[in-house]
């Protein structure tokens, strides 16, 4: 009987917590068999860099989904704040005459605008009591149109080479965006699992009424979650615009919301909210990247990659449902 | 020959290797009312969920009307004619009362559209029989716990079942509604319906059941005709040892007011409620379902907005806009609606118990949770209330109803409040745990805690309270103290009728 209990425990333990990690390992093994090039450091770093932009947003998305909400506006907000950041940079560069200061101003403006956009979503959702899906669908349209307007539907290019460089540097052998994603994940993971805010966030997503009766300020918790995802969008937009030293207002951030939500779900955070895992989301994002990379290397038409991604998302949710 | 409606043979049930039912053999005779009693976590609900198709047994055989059957899903049970009133409400909160009652068995018109008129009418007559004044098209989440319970009963009765299983249907009902329920049960019995009745209120079991089965740790301890066992014997069989005095002796309460409520008014709900709660006092709040007892609590907690009146705590006037403010001021609330507003079923035991008091377990500016301290505190509560759980990390959905209730109570006292508002604190807990809870609340009161004690069990109010405020339709009908406190006197104020006059026909 006790061995019975043990195996039952074993199954539960492994499956629940490490399902996405196991999936990633399996994917790694298959990929390295299929292509000898796969395991090369440069390729792995490339994959990580590619997923880091939406990966960073997915970290914020994890918080929002745990709270029981969703944010569809992330892609549009990314384009908007990316453009605004560069415009601020270009504006201040001749005024302050110091590239470092100007770049810093550009980055700060982008992060602030991102947080503000998130706060706006949060405000309408909590104070206005409008469903997150509706609010962020609305702001998705609004911010895309605003960014097209300020960039004339074209490119907003930065006048600073320094800005174009910093996102391409490496820290501890890792590309800057990857490093940022990992540091952010470490911080948010502690925040989610070991702080009062994280506990309240899960309580709100689990049952908002119980949370309210338990003296949790539900509106404040939700508001902060949307502000936080706004900040992650600001960070991602800065890194991405630095990569090209420009923002294409019509293309940047397209389908980011899908990739971010997919990473969260594949990582094992249930859509219903109430609990979730930050490192799971990182793994979810990497899984998506590895699949893309494999399909490229195998010469599969890029048009079909969306199909595979879709199947993976649906499959992940299906497995989750079996578990519950 | 007796006519056996349902028979179970050697029913075993394990949850991840832990046995909960250990070979249940049971014969239920057609037309009887069978009472099932047992401690919290004995396996009562699990057995009923097996009959209702919510769980499948690990092994064992069930036969219904002489034929072996497998009940894999609730719809199988429904087809057989088994209907279950679950311990926890199973209503869709965004739908109306009649939608819920006919969920899954909607009445249709000939053209295939829903026949709302007929469903409304049938709902209306069902509710009328239960003498509750709920509109059939009211939404579920606007109902009180007792009203939801009445809807659950109507829903089960609407199915015209052969076997009706009631898992603790009276935990939130007062004697008045319970009497109505009894009349309904008598009528069903006359029509040949068989009833399984689970309750921790042994007096009820004694009054309504023909036979009683005692379950302990997943085994049948005895199954006897009801007149063979006294209430006292039933309790002893349940816990497996002798029980002492249920209610602790009342000490004199302090005289300095701690909480003063003046002219509290919520339009259409409460009218001019005024009272003083003294230091170390247990003040009972009695009344029928719908009298406004829970509403008083919710208004003090800032969940409902009052248009007039004042709430004064230790001499200072409070502006309470939310439970957050109330808790910060030192007032704590134990909600009557366990799963609707009390506990988080997806959270584990520790995280539930420390949810309200979490701030006290946090260090540094970033509020890092000190999980060691938190677990130690939870462990204390688990031991004090004898909470039956596989571990501190077990999610609450895996605890029995009574044990969830104990967690809910622990959660409300962990912040060490000055005033505790306990709304049905012993809802669904067994006799020995009740005793523990009474002792505990009393010991807190002796140490200076003031308690507003809301209960639909008058015995409990009489046994525990220094004074009792009786309400009716949102108004105060009177305050009883000392020797005036008796069930008859409470009933008189709550209904406006002397008990001898009408209540028992
Ligand atoms: N889904 C589940 N998974 C694991 N354990 C469970 C599950 N459901 C119940 N249990 C365990 O089975 C035991 C019996 O639970 P059950 O709900 O049948 O008790 P009960 O007799 O109805 O108690 P109560 O009087 O408190 O309602 C409990 O110890 C409980 O922890
Ligand atoms: Mg039960």
Short mmCIF file of C-alpha atoms in Angstrom, two decimals, chain A residues 1 4-5 8 12 190 194-196 199-200 202-203 206-207 209-210 212-217 274-275, chain B residues 298 303 323-324 327 333 339-344 347 351 355-356 358-359 362 366-369 374 411:
data_model
loop_
_atom_site.label_atom_id
_atom_site.label_comp_id
_atom_site.label_asym_id
_atom_site.label_seq_id
_atom_site.Cartn_x
_atom_site.Cartn_y
_atom_site.Cartn_z
CA UNK A 1 0.00 0.00 0.00
CA UNK A 4 1.28 2.26 -4.03
CA UNK A 5 1.05 5.66 -2.42
CA UNK A 8 0.96 7.69 -7.01
CA UNK A 12 1.71 13.33 -9.65
CA UNK A 190 10.35 34.92 -6.49
CA UNK A 194 7.40 33.93 -2.20
CA UNK A 195 5.84 37.35 -1.76
CA UNK A 196 2.52 38.52 -0.46
CA UNK A 199 -0.02 34.90 -3.10
CA UNK A 200 -2.77 37.50 -3.43
CA UNK A 202 -3.22 33.57 -7.12
CA UNK A 203 -6.06 34.12 -4.65
CA UNK A 206 -8.66 31.43 -7.94
CA UNK A 207 -11.82 33.08 -6.64
CA UNK A 209 -14.97 36.82 -4.19
CA UNK A 210 -13.16 34.74 -1.59
CA UNK A 212 -12.20 40.09 -1.44
CA UNK A 213 -13.80 38.58 1.68
CA UNK A 214 -10.29 37.70 2.84
CA UNK A 215 -9.29 41.37 2.93
CA UNK A 216 -7.41 41.31 -0.36
CA UNK A 217 -7.71 44.48 -2.42
CA UNK A 274 -5.34 30.92 -9.87
CA UNK A 275 -1.91 29.41 -10.24
CA UNK B 298 -21.47 41.94 5.66
CA UNK B 303 -19.10 44.33 1.81
CA UNK B 323 -13.07 43.89 4.28
CA UNK B 324 -9.49 45.13 4.04
CA UNK B 327 -9.52 43.48 9.09
CA UNK B 333 -15.31 37.53 9.47
CA UNK B 339 -16.95 27.63 -0.91
CA UNK B 340 -18.55 30.79 -2.27
CA UNK B 341 -16.67 33.28 -0.12
CA UNK B 342 -14.77 31.46 2.62
CA UNK B 343 -11.99 29.24 1.35
CA UNK B 344 -10.01 28.74 -1.83
CA UNK B 347 -5.13 26.59 -2.32
CA UNK B 351 -2.09 29.13 2.26
CA UNK B 355 -4.51 34.23 3.67
CA UNK B 356 -6.09 36.97 5.80
CA UNK B 358 -0.46 36.98 5.51
CA UNK B 359 1.08 40.35 6.34
CA UNK B 362 6.10 38.61 5.71
CA UNK B 366 9.17 43.33 -0.50
CA UNK B 367 6.94 41.25 1.78
CA UNK B 368 8.82 38.02 1.40
CA UNK B 369 6.73 35.23 2.92
CA UNK B 374 3.58 30.25 8.24
CA UNK B 411 -8.38 31.35 8.69
#
